mmCIF file of C-alpha atoms in Angstrom:
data_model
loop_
_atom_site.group_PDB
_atom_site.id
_atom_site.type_symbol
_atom_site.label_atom_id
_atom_site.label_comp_id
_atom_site.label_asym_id
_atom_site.label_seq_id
_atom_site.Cartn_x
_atom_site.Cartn_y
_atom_site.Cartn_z
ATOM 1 C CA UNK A 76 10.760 16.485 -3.186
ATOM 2 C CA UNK A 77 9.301 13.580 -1.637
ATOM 3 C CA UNK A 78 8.232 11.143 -4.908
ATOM 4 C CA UNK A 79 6.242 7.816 -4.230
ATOM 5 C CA UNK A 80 5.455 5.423 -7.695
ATOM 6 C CA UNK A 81 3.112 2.788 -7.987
ATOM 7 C CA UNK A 82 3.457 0.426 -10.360
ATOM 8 C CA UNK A 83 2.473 -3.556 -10.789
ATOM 9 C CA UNK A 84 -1.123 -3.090 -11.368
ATOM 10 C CA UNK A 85 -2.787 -5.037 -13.905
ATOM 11 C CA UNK A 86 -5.634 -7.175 -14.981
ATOM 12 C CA UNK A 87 -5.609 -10.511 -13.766
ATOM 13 C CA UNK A 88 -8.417 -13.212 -13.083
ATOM 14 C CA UNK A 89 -10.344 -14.380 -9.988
ATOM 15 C CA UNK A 90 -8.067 -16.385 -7.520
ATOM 16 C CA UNK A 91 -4.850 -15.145 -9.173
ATOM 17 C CA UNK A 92 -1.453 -13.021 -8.088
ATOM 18 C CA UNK A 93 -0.518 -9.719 -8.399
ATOM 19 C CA UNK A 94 2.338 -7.635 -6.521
ATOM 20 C CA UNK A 95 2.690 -4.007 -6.576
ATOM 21 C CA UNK A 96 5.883 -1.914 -6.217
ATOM 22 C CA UNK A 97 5.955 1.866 -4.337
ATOM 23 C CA UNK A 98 9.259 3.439 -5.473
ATOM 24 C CA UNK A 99 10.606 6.222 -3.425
ATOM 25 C CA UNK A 100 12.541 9.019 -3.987
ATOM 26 C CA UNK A 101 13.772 11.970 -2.232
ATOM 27 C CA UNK A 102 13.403 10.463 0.768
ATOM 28 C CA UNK A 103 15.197 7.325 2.457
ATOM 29 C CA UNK A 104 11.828 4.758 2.777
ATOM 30 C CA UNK A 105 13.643 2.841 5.384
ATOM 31 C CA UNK A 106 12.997 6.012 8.012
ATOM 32 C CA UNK A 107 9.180 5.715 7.080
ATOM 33 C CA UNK A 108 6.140 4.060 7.645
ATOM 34 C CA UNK A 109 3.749 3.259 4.116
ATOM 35 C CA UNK A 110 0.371 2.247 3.991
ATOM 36 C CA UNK A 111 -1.687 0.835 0.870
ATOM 37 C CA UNK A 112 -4.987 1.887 0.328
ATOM 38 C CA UNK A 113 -7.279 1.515 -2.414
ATOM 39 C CA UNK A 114 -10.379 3.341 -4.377
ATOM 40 C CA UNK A 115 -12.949 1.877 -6.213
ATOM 41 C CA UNK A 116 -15.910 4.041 -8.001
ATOM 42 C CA UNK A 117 -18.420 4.958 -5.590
ATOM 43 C CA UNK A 118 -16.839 3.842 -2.660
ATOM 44 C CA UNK A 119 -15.036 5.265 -0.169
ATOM 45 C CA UNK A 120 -10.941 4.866 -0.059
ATOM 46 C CA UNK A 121 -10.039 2.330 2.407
ATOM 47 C CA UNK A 122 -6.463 1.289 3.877
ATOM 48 C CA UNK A 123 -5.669 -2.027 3.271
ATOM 49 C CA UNK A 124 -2.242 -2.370 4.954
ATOM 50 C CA UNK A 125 1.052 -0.698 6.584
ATOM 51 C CA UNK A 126 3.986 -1.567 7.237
ATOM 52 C CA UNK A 127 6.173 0.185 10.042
ATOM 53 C CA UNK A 128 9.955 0.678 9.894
ATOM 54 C CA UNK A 129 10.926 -2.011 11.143
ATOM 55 C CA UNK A 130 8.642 -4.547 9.351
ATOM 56 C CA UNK A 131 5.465 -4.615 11.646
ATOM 57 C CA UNK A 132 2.788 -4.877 9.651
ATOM 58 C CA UNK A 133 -1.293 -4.120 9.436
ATOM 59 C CA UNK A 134 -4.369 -5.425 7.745
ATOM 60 C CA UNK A 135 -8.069 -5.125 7.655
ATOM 61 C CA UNK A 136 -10.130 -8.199 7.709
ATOM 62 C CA UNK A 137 -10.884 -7.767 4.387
ATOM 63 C CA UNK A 138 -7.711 -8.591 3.168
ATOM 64 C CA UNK A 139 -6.144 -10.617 6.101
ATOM 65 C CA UNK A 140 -4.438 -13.773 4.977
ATOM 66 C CA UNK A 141 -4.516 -12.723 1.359
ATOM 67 C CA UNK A 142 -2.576 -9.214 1.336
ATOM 68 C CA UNK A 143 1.138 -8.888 2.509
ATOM 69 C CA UNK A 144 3.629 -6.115 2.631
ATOM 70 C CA UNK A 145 7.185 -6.078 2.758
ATOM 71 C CA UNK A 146 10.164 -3.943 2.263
ATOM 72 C CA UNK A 147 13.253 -4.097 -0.046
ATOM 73 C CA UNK A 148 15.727 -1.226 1.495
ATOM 74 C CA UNK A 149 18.460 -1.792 -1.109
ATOM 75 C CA UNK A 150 16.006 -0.934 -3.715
ATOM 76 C CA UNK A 151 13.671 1.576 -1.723
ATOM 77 C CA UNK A 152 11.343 -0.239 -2.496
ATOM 78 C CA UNK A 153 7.526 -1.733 -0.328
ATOM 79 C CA UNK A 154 5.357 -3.897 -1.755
ATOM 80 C CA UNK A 155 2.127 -5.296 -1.660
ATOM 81 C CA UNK A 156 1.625 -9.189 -2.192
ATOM 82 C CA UNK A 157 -1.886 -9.981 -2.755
ATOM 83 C CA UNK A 158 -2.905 -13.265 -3.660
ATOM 84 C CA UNK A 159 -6.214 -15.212 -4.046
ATOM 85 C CA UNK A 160 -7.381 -11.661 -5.638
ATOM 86 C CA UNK A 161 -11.692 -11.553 -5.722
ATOM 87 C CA UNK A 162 -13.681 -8.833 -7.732
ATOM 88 C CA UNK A 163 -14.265 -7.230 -5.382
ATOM 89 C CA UNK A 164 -10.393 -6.069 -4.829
ATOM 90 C CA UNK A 165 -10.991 -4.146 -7.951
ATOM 91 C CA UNK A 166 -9.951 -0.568 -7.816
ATOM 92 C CA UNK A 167 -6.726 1.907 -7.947
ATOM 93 C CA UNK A 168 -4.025 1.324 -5.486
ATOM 94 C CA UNK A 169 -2.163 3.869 -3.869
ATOM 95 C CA UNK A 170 0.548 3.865 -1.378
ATOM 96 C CA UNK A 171 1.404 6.892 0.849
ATOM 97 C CA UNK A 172 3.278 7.799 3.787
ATOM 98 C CA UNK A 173 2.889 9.718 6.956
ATOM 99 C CA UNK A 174 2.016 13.666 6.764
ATOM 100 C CA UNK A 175 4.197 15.645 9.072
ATOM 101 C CA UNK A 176 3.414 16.538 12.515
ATOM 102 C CA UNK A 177 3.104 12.784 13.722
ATOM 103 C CA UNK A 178 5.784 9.567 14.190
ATOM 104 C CA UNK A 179 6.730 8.931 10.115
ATOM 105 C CA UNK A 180 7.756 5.528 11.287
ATOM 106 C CA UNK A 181 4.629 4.243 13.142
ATOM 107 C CA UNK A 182 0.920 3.449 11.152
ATOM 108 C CA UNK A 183 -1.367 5.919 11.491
ATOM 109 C CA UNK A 184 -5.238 5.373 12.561
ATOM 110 C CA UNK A 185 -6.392 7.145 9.136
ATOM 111 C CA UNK A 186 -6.033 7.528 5.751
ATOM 112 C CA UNK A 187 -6.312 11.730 6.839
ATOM 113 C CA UNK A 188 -3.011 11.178 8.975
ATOM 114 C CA UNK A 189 -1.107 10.138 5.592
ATOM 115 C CA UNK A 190 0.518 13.148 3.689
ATOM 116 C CA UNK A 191 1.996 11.886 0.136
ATOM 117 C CA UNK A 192 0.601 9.716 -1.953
ATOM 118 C CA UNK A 193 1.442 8.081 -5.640
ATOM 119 C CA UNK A 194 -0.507 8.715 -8.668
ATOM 120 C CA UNK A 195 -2.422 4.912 -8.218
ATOM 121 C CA UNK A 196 -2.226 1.820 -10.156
ATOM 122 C CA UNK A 197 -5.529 0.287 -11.176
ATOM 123 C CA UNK A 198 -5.790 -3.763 -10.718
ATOM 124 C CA UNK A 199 -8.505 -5.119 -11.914
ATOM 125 C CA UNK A 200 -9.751 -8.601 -11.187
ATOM 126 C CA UNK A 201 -12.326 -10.439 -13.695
ATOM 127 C CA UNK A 202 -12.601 -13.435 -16.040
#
């Protein structure tokens, strides 16, 4: 069974630093593409980055410059970097990889193109 576990999130105030770990199991994460996306109430869930197999990576504007992701293959392990955090970043993070049918090692276009995702991790950013 393909297992992916967010963890890292936290509260943490305007301007700070947070990074957030998806685990894998079942699966090698090396072979796969992840993307991070994000939720916030009344919103609607919005991709903030991915990261191909071999390291190319992919932001909105909304994060670019602030957000980075990077892979640890000895641990199985991508994370998300995100620095100079603003309110607005607020929400639950989730990472996810490609659903079958497509390339598992290239970024999809949408967030209906990715097929697991982790249970979240909620950052919040306030003083």
């Amino acid at each position: 069974q393909v297992q992916l576990v967010e963890s890292g999130g936290g509260l943490v105030q305007p301007g700070g630093s947070l990074r957030l770990s998806c685990a894998a199991s079942g699966f090698t994460l090396e072979n796969y593409a992840i993307g991070w996306f994000r939720q916030a109430p009344g919103i609607e869930r919005e991709g903030v980055g991915c990261i191909t197999n071999d390291g190319t990576s992919y932001y909105p504007d909304s994060v670019q410059g602030r957000f980075t992701i990077s892979r640890d293959n000895v641990k199985n392990t991508v994370y998300l970097q995100m620095n100079s955090l603003k309110p607005e970043d607020t929400a639950v993070y989730f990472c996810a990889t490609p659903s079958e049918g497509g390339f598992p090692y290239l970024c999809p276009r949408s967030a209906s193109d990715f097929g697991s995702w982790g249970q979240g991790t909620q950052v919040t950013v306030s003083s």
